Every structure is written in structure tokens, then in C-alpha cells.
Amino acid sequence: MKAELIAVGTEILTGQIVNTNAQFLSEQMAQIGIDVYFQTVVGDNAERLLSILDIAKKRSDLIILCGGLGPTEDDLTKQTLAQFLNRELVTDLSAKQRLDEFFSHRPSSSRTPNNERQAQIIEGSTALQNRTGLAVGGLSTVDGTTYVVLPGPPGELKPMVREELLPLLDSGKKLYSRVLRFFGMGESQLVTLLDDLIQTQTDPTLAPYAKTGEVTLRLSTKAKSQREATLKLDQFESKILEREPLSQLFYAYGDDTSLSEVVVNLLKANNKTITAAESLTAGLFQASLADISGASQIFSGGFVTYSMEEKSKMLGINIEDLAEHGVVSSFTAQAMAEGAREKIGADFAISLTGVAGPEELEGQAVGTVFIALASVNGTEILQLSLGGRSRSTIRRVAVLHALNLVRQTLLKS
């Protein structure tokens, strides 16, 4: 089913209020397997609303209108939809009773003829009762298209959707999703690699999202049960991961899983410890480990050695060698990692040194980064060019590369 949302209200167009109803309705529709293809905002104008309805009818199976159900002259949604459908407006008795009860405790002068509009529905509609307000909603199906009218205030719309509308629309299928996380490839590369799947997708579907230093894929399917969804998503995931080098770049599932969490858990599982010596990142790598619960089991401490003198003093590196090779060099990265591992006695030691900017250093361009990983098997060195990014982004992406280097090494052991 193709759904379309139409928000009615000049105050949305002028920026006086934010259309939060659209986000809520899209989420609710997705949960019951209905795709929202279009969202439109139109002012309190009958002629323009009629033109939007004419367009929506040609492209959508379900049209949901929210707002414009109040008692004032500019509340014209139901009247305009009734005109569009060539139907009359009739009074819903339950809504009328609620209106009577509401005004029974108020002076008779406070009730005006316009209030009666709030109890009206389009002839032939199923009424959607409003337990938190006075304006009744409605659902009509005409010539194969379903029209829904809802009140604008979120405090009225949300309960009506959950309690009245969703039970009528729920087809028995729900939307199930799975998020795959990849490190080491940009969004454009991933999209190119999966272009044929993206172009021919029906169900399941996939959507890529770029994040700092990584990319995620959200796989989604409509199914009647978790078991059915799992089977469909497993098959789709296999098609994706069989494409090299995605199986090597995939590192975790979930919206919130981080590389640091994966690394900490791998170190725990392998009963290994780690330390770090940081220059470029000034402790960001160590902080990323400490953010994870239980990190003390695998990390007891490390070093932040920004200056050449502190690298020599804290890590035992000959200062003449540092001066000869430069702070931004593979030599210094290796010496930092090996010195840190010797001082702490950890199974692994990572080091990061480089140029975050804004200016080059020692003749090295902004974004030049050296990372070393020392272990009992020797020291591996990774050189990166992360130029074209801000200073803070270079440092954050460097930490992600360092974490990924540890992850890859642990998976090989």
C-alpha cells in the first residue's frame, strides 16, 4: 500500500509550528508495513487542498490528512474532502455526545454553531473517536482509495492513531529491520558495489547511511512474524556479504554498536590486554575504550605524549632518533607502540601520531597519520591520508582506523 501524508495548516508553512505529526505517522505506518511515499503541507485554503487531493488520488492508495478539524472558519479539511468525494457531512452520535458532555459544565453562551463541525464526519465514514479532544476523525474508502482525517494537535492525533486508526489499517504484517555496520569504505563505494540490488529492490529493501568514518546498511522487510522476517533478512544479507570486500569490512549489527565496543568485547573473549600511546589523538583512543563497560578488564592505562620530549621521557625513545625521523613518521609510531607495550606489559599496544591541522607539520600534509600496533608477533604500521576533513574529524577517524586495526588483528589470531 502506498501512503501519502497531507498536513493542513498555514502555521506550518509560515514556520510557526513544526510538523512533528509527519514523523510520527511515518513511523507508525512503517511498523504495520505501509510505505509512505509522499509528504505534503498545504495552507488553510480549500482550492489548494482540492488540487493536492487530486494529485494524491492518482498516486496513493492511502491518503492521511491531519489538521483543520477545529470549529473556526479556516478549519476546512473535512468540508473540502467531502466536496472532493461528493459526499455530505453528517453528525456522529458518539462525538456529539462527547461535545454535549464537554459543554454541559460551561455557560451556554460558550457553545456556538461552529462547534457542531467537530462532531461531523463524511457520510459513509468510519468514525475515529477522539478521547483527548472534541474533533472526531474519520476513515473513508472511495473508488479504491482510503482517506483518513485526523486532528492536528499531537496530543489528540497520537492516541487516535494508536487506538482507532492502526487496528483498522493493520494488515497483519509488520516492518522488521536489521542494521549492518561497515568500516573502511565510503557510502558512494558501497552504493556502487550494490547498485544492482538497490535498483531492483522490492522486499526486502536496503538503504545506505553515511556516518563519520563508516557506513551502515539498513535492511528492511515486511513479514507476519519475526521468524519469517529473520529468514528473509538472512538470505538478503548473504547476497550482500558475498560481495568482496564487504565480508571483511562488516564489523557489527545494530544502530548503536560501536567499533570500540566490538574491540573491547574481542579483547575480553581472547583474554588479551591493550595499552596506547597517543600524540595526534591526545587520549581519544583510550577514552573510546573507557566508554565501554568492563574496559578495565582489558585496559589498565596508557600514555598521552604530545611533545617530542615527553615521547622520549615517558616511552624511553632516544630523542636524537626522534629528531632525525620526525614526530610524524612510521619510525616514531613504531617506537611509541613498542615503548608503551614494554612499559605496561600489555598484549597489544597501539600508537597514533600525525598532523591534524590546520597547518602542515615537518613537511607532512594535513591528514597524514601513522598508526602502529605492537604485539608479541611484531609491529604493524598503517599510514593514512585523511586530508580534506576538519581537525576534529581527522582525529576521530584516526581513532576508528586504530580500533579497526586491533579488530582485524584479533580476528586473525
XYZ file of C-alpha atoms in Angstrom:
413
model
C 0.000 0.000 0.000
C 1.309 3.436 -0.993
C 0.504 6.088 1.579
C 0.631 9.877 1.419
C 0.528 12.398 4.269
C -1.063 15.817 3.855
C -0.639 18.289 6.693
C -3.140 21.141 6.568
C -2.223 24.405 8.245
C -0.845 27.768 7.235
C 1.022 27.928 10.554
C 3.240 25.054 9.374
C 4.096 26.833 6.133
C 4.986 30.047 7.972
C 7.223 28.204 10.420
C 5.116 28.970 13.487
C 4.923 25.276 14.359
C 6.931 22.212 13.352
C 5.187 19.326 11.589
C 6.073 16.596 14.089
C 2.956 14.658 13.083
C 4.600 13.627 9.809
C 7.460 11.861 11.571
C 5.100 10.113 13.980
C 2.721 8.975 11.242
C 5.554 7.715 9.036
C 6.931 5.657 11.931
C 3.511 4.219 12.757
C 2.777 3.317 9.143
C 6.164 1.633 8.755
C 5.502 -0.527 11.808
C 2.434 -2.046 10.180
C 4.072 -2.444 6.772
C 2.633 0.594 4.973
C 5.032 2.635 2.831
C 4.752 6.426 2.991
C 5.832 7.733 -0.413
C 4.872 11.412 -0.186
C 4.508 14.149 2.426
C 2.854 17.466 1.618
C 1.995 20.617 3.564
C -0.802 22.870 2.337
C -2.213 26.037 3.868
C -5.774 26.635 5.033
C -7.092 27.093 1.507
C -9.815 24.912 0.013
C -8.781 25.412 -3.609
C -5.178 24.409 -2.982
C -6.227 21.449 -0.839
C -8.522 20.231 -3.623
C -5.631 20.367 -6.087
C -3.408 18.371 -3.734
C -6.130 15.756 -3.225
C -6.495 15.396 -6.978
C -2.757 14.696 -7.312
C -2.683 12.358 -4.304
C -5.578 10.253 -5.590
C -3.637 9.432 -8.757
C -0.556 8.154 -6.955
C -1.529 6.854 -3.494
C -3.771 4.153 -2.050
C -3.971 5.725 1.411
C -4.233 9.481 1.958
C -3.947 10.760 5.525
C -4.870 14.366 6.234
C -4.082 15.911 9.598
C -5.159 19.295 10.898
C -8.053 21.599 10.101
C -10.778 19.776 12.085
C -11.487 22.570 14.564
C -14.532 24.887 14.842
C -13.155 28.018 13.153
C -13.646 29.214 9.584
C -10.162 28.225 8.498
C -10.679 24.642 9.715
C -11.810 23.289 6.366
C -10.281 19.826 5.931
C -13.438 17.726 6.341
C -15.566 20.119 4.326
C -13.062 20.168 1.465
C -12.590 16.385 1.443
C -16.379 15.939 1.458
C -16.596 18.236 -1.574
C -13.809 16.299 -3.306
C -15.573 12.974 -2.688
C -19.012 14.411 -3.475
C -20.270 13.315 -0.065
C -22.293 15.040 2.645
C -21.154 15.758 6.180
C -23.207 14.005 8.863
C -23.121 14.094 12.652
C -21.500 11.216 14.521
C -23.640 10.495 17.586
C -20.756 9.446 19.835
C -18.796 12.584 19.004
C -21.967 14.676 19.517
C -22.448 13.125 22.950
C -18.874 13.977 23.906
C -19.436 17.540 22.712
C -22.621 17.768 24.815
C -20.832 16.471 27.895
C -17.973 18.925 27.411
C -20.252 21.981 27.223
C -22.671 20.800 29.918
C -20.316 22.195 32.554
C -19.838 25.515 30.783
C -22.040 28.563 30.178
C -24.460 28.044 27.294
C -23.056 31.103 25.575
C -19.685 29.413 25.163
C -21.109 26.909 22.647
C -21.521 28.227 19.119
C -22.923 26.643 15.938
C -19.368 26.215 14.666
C -18.630 23.741 17.459
C -21.001 21.288 15.799
C -18.455 20.849 12.983
C -16.196 18.977 15.369
C -18.740 16.149 15.631
C -19.214 15.789 11.884
C -17.830 13.071 9.661
C -18.048 12.416 5.945
C -21.067 10.323 5.015
C -20.153 6.629 4.916
C -17.015 7.105 7.039
C -15.873 5.031 9.972
C -15.587 7.444 12.894
C -12.272 7.678 14.742
C -13.156 8.799 18.245
C -11.093 11.476 19.999
C -10.697 10.717 23.694
C -8.423 13.700 24.336
C -10.289 16.348 22.307
C -13.545 17.175 20.578
C -12.830 16.805 16.854
C -13.799 13.375 15.582
C -11.641 11.780 12.901
C -12.769 9.548 10.082
C -11.796 6.871 7.568
C -13.458 6.585 4.139
C -12.726 4.296 1.202
C -13.932 5.605 -2.152
C -13.086 4.092 -5.556
C -10.252 2.036 -4.074
C -8.561 4.921 -2.255
C -8.724 5.253 1.525
C -8.931 8.730 3.048
C -8.228 9.450 6.716
C -8.780 12.734 8.527
C -7.062 13.347 11.853
C -6.868 16.307 14.230
C -3.723 18.453 14.153
C -2.731 18.720 17.846
C -0.296 15.847 18.567
C -1.952 15.206 21.932
C -5.155 14.327 20.080
C -3.669 12.787 16.934
C -1.356 10.239 18.574
C -3.947 8.479 20.773
C -6.408 8.444 17.864
C -3.840 6.847 15.564
C -2.746 4.219 18.077
C -6.187 3.318 19.426
C -8.527 3.925 16.490
C -6.676 4.037 13.172
C -3.952 1.373 13.384
C -6.344 -1.504 14.225
C -8.287 -0.660 11.043
C -5.217 -0.489 8.819
C -3.054 -3.278 10.244
C -2.694 -5.973 7.575
C -1.025 -8.407 9.942
C 2.418 -7.654 8.550
C 4.983 -5.579 10.387
C 8.225 -3.935 9.365
C 11.387 -5.653 10.600
C 14.830 -4.133 10.152
C 18.456 -5.128 10.551
C 21.411 -2.722 10.502
C 24.818 -3.827 9.177
C 27.856 -1.694 10.010
C 30.936 -1.428 7.772
C 34.285 0.283 8.272
C 36.809 1.033 5.530
C 34.501 2.009 2.674
C 32.610 5.199 1.832
C 28.915 5.414 1.024
C 29.492 6.051 -2.695
C 31.697 2.948 -2.984
C 29.152 0.825 -1.173
C 26.283 2.086 -3.322
C 28.284 1.354 -6.480
C 29.048 -2.167 -5.292
C 25.387 -2.855 -4.500
C 23.863 -0.863 -7.349
C 22.005 -3.785 -8.949
C 20.411 -4.775 -5.630
C 19.399 -1.180 -4.931
C 17.907 -0.692 -8.394
C 15.861 -3.911 -8.301
C 14.890 -3.943 -4.605
C 11.307 -4.784 -3.703
C 11.155 -6.688 -0.419
C 13.491 -6.803 1.438
C 14.827 -3.298 0.826
C 18.176 -1.752 1.696
C 19.187 1.815 2.461
C 22.766 3.079 2.989
C 23.615 5.779 5.542
C 26.948 7.591 5.775
C 28.430 8.227 9.206
C 31.755 9.643 10.328
C 34.375 7.233 9.034
C 31.945 4.427 8.323
C 28.726 3.442 6.565
C 25.681 1.439 7.591
C 23.106 -0.547 5.654
C 19.552 -0.873 6.915
C 17.791 -3.984 5.582
C 14.011 -3.972 5.977
C 11.259 -6.438 5.233
C 7.542 -6.850 5.861
C 6.563 -10.104 7.491
C 3.904 -11.642 9.702
C 6.412 -12.928 12.266
C 9.952 -12.449 13.488
C 10.806 -15.932 12.244
C 9.645 -15.144 8.698
C 11.488 -11.809 8.772
C 14.712 -13.389 10.033
C 14.705 -15.915 7.194
C 14.199 -13.209 4.555
C 16.803 -10.895 6.060
C 19.346 -13.711 6.429
C 19.026 -14.554 2.729
C 19.332 -10.904 1.710
C 22.304 -10.335 3.995
C 24.093 -13.311 2.456
C 23.708 -11.786 -1.019
C 25.293 -8.577 0.263
C 28.186 -10.061 2.206
C 29.210 -12.398 -0.600
C 30.411 -9.330 -2.491
C 34.064 -8.640 -1.776
C 35.351 -6.941 0.262
C 32.158 -6.468 2.296
C 32.581 -9.571 4.425
C 35.952 -8.213 5.637
C 34.620 -4.680 6.208
C 31.488 -5.752 8.094
C 32.066 -5.438 11.833
C 28.745 -5.391 13.722
C 24.945 -5.219 13.753
C 22.764 -2.507 15.230
C 22.170 1.239 15.251
C 24.298 1.917 18.315
C 27.076 -0.688 18.253
C 30.494 0.986 18.101
C 33.898 -0.208 16.941
C 35.253 0.377 20.430
C 32.556 -1.897 21.883
C 33.444 -4.608 19.364
C 37.166 -4.289 20.168
C 36.666 -4.385 23.940
C 34.495 -7.491 23.635
C 37.017 -9.205 21.345
C 39.852 -8.468 23.771
C 37.776 -9.909 26.616
C 36.872 -13.008 24.600
C 40.542 -13.601 23.751
C 41.731 -12.773 27.282
C 44.067 -10.076 25.927
C 45.046 -6.633 27.211
C 45.875 -3.399 25.425
C 47.571 -0.076 26.055
C 48.083 3.005 23.903
C 50.467 5.894 23.289
C 48.784 8.867 21.625
C 50.131 12.044 20.150
C 47.744 13.099 17.385
C 44.609 11.995 19.250
C 45.609 13.091 22.781
C 43.798 10.270 24.561
C 40.751 9.839 22.330
C 41.576 6.203 21.617
C 41.893 5.427 25.317
C 38.699 7.342 26.076
C 36.825 5.317 23.457
C 37.811 2.130 25.283
C 36.924 3.570 28.680
C 33.442 4.455 27.407
C 32.657 0.738 27.280
C 31.516 -1.022 30.436
C 34.104 -3.522 31.651
C 37.015 -1.872 29.823
C 39.162 -2.114 32.960
C 39.457 -5.855 32.309
C 41.475 -5.236 29.159
C 42.902 -1.727 29.656
C 44.873 -0.623 32.716
C 46.351 2.624 31.405
C 48.351 4.311 28.693
C 50.169 7.447 27.570
C 49.470 10.836 26.011
C 52.794 12.108 24.675
C 52.256 15.225 22.630
C 55.761 16.700 22.642
C 58.993 15.103 21.452
C 60.417 15.428 24.966
C 57.518 13.530 26.551
C 57.750 10.802 23.940
C 61.386 10.353 24.936
C 60.827 10.623 28.695
C 57.631 8.557 29.053
C 58.244 5.908 26.388
C 62.024 5.599 26.506
C 62.632 6.663 22.887
C 66.020 8.172 22.050
C 65.404 11.870 21.462
C 68.110 12.082 18.762
C 66.279 9.363 16.814
C 63.015 11.260 17.193
C 64.660 14.427 15.914
C 66.159 12.548 12.968
C 62.990 10.776 11.840
C 60.441 13.377 12.932
C 57.389 13.069 15.116
C 55.154 12.331 12.109
C 56.805 9.153 10.846
C 56.487 5.408 10.788
C 59.613 5.201 12.973
C 58.019 7.265 15.732
C 54.711 5.398 15.529
C 56.543 2.064 15.869
C 58.756 3.297 18.714
C 55.735 4.683 20.587
C 53.783 1.435 20.329
C 56.720 -0.767 21.299
C 57.684 1.557 24.157
C 54.142 1.602 25.534
C 53.810 -2.177 25.361
C 57.137 -2.628 27.183
C 56.229 -0.117 29.907
C 52.738 -1.513 30.602
C 53.290 -5.166 29.781
C 50.101 -5.429 27.723
C 49.480 -7.952 24.953
C 48.865 -5.146 22.451
C 49.862 -1.503 22.207
C 48.502 0.982 19.709
C 50.076 4.322 18.823
C 48.826 7.308 16.825
C 50.838 10.221 15.514
C 50.176 12.626 12.664
C 49.023 16.042 11.505
C 45.500 17.154 12.433
C 45.978 20.674 11.062
C 45.189 23.353 10.306
C 48.785 23.618 9.015
C 51.273 21.014 7.817
C 53.958 19.754 10.201
C 57.524 18.637 9.429
C 56.701 18.936 5.739
C 53.836 16.439 6.116
C 50.400 17.368 4.766
C 47.374 17.846 6.994
C 45.681 14.481 7.425
C 48.894 12.418 7.343
C 48.536 9.776 10.056
C 50.727 6.899 11.234
C 49.253 4.136 13.390
C 51.257 1.243 14.816
C 50.112 -1.898 16.576
C 52.732 -3.763 18.590
C 52.294 -7.320 19.813
C 54.336 -10.413 20.551
C 54.288 -11.096 16.794
C 55.919 -7.778 15.893
C 54.660 -4.343 14.904
C 52.262 -3.496 12.095
C 52.249 0.056 10.747
C 49.386 1.771 8.948
C 49.828 5.059 7.063
C 46.746 7.118 6.190
C 45.941 10.267 4.241
C 42.855 11.799 5.837
C 43.072 15.256 4.281
C 40.017 17.305 3.350
C 38.491 16.928 6.800
C 38.341 19.166 9.848
C 40.880 18.815 12.649
C 38.412 17.072 14.950
C 37.201 14.715 12.205
C 40.781 13.681 11.326
C 41.373 12.742 14.947
C 38.088 10.843 15.269
C 38.598 8.923 12.016
C 42.175 8.081 13.028
C 40.858 6.504 16.235
C 38.377 4.429 14.212
C 41.209 3.159 11.992
C 43.228 2.265 15.081
C 40.302 0.359 16.574
C 39.720 -1.446 13.297
C 43.392 -2.445 13.102
C 43.073 -4.046 16.533
C 39.828 -5.749 15.496
C 41.321 -7.225 12.344
C 44.366 -8.484 14.218
C 42.249 -10.165 16.875
C 40.092 -11.864 14.262
C 43.209 -13.319 12.612
C 44.583 -14.742 15.864
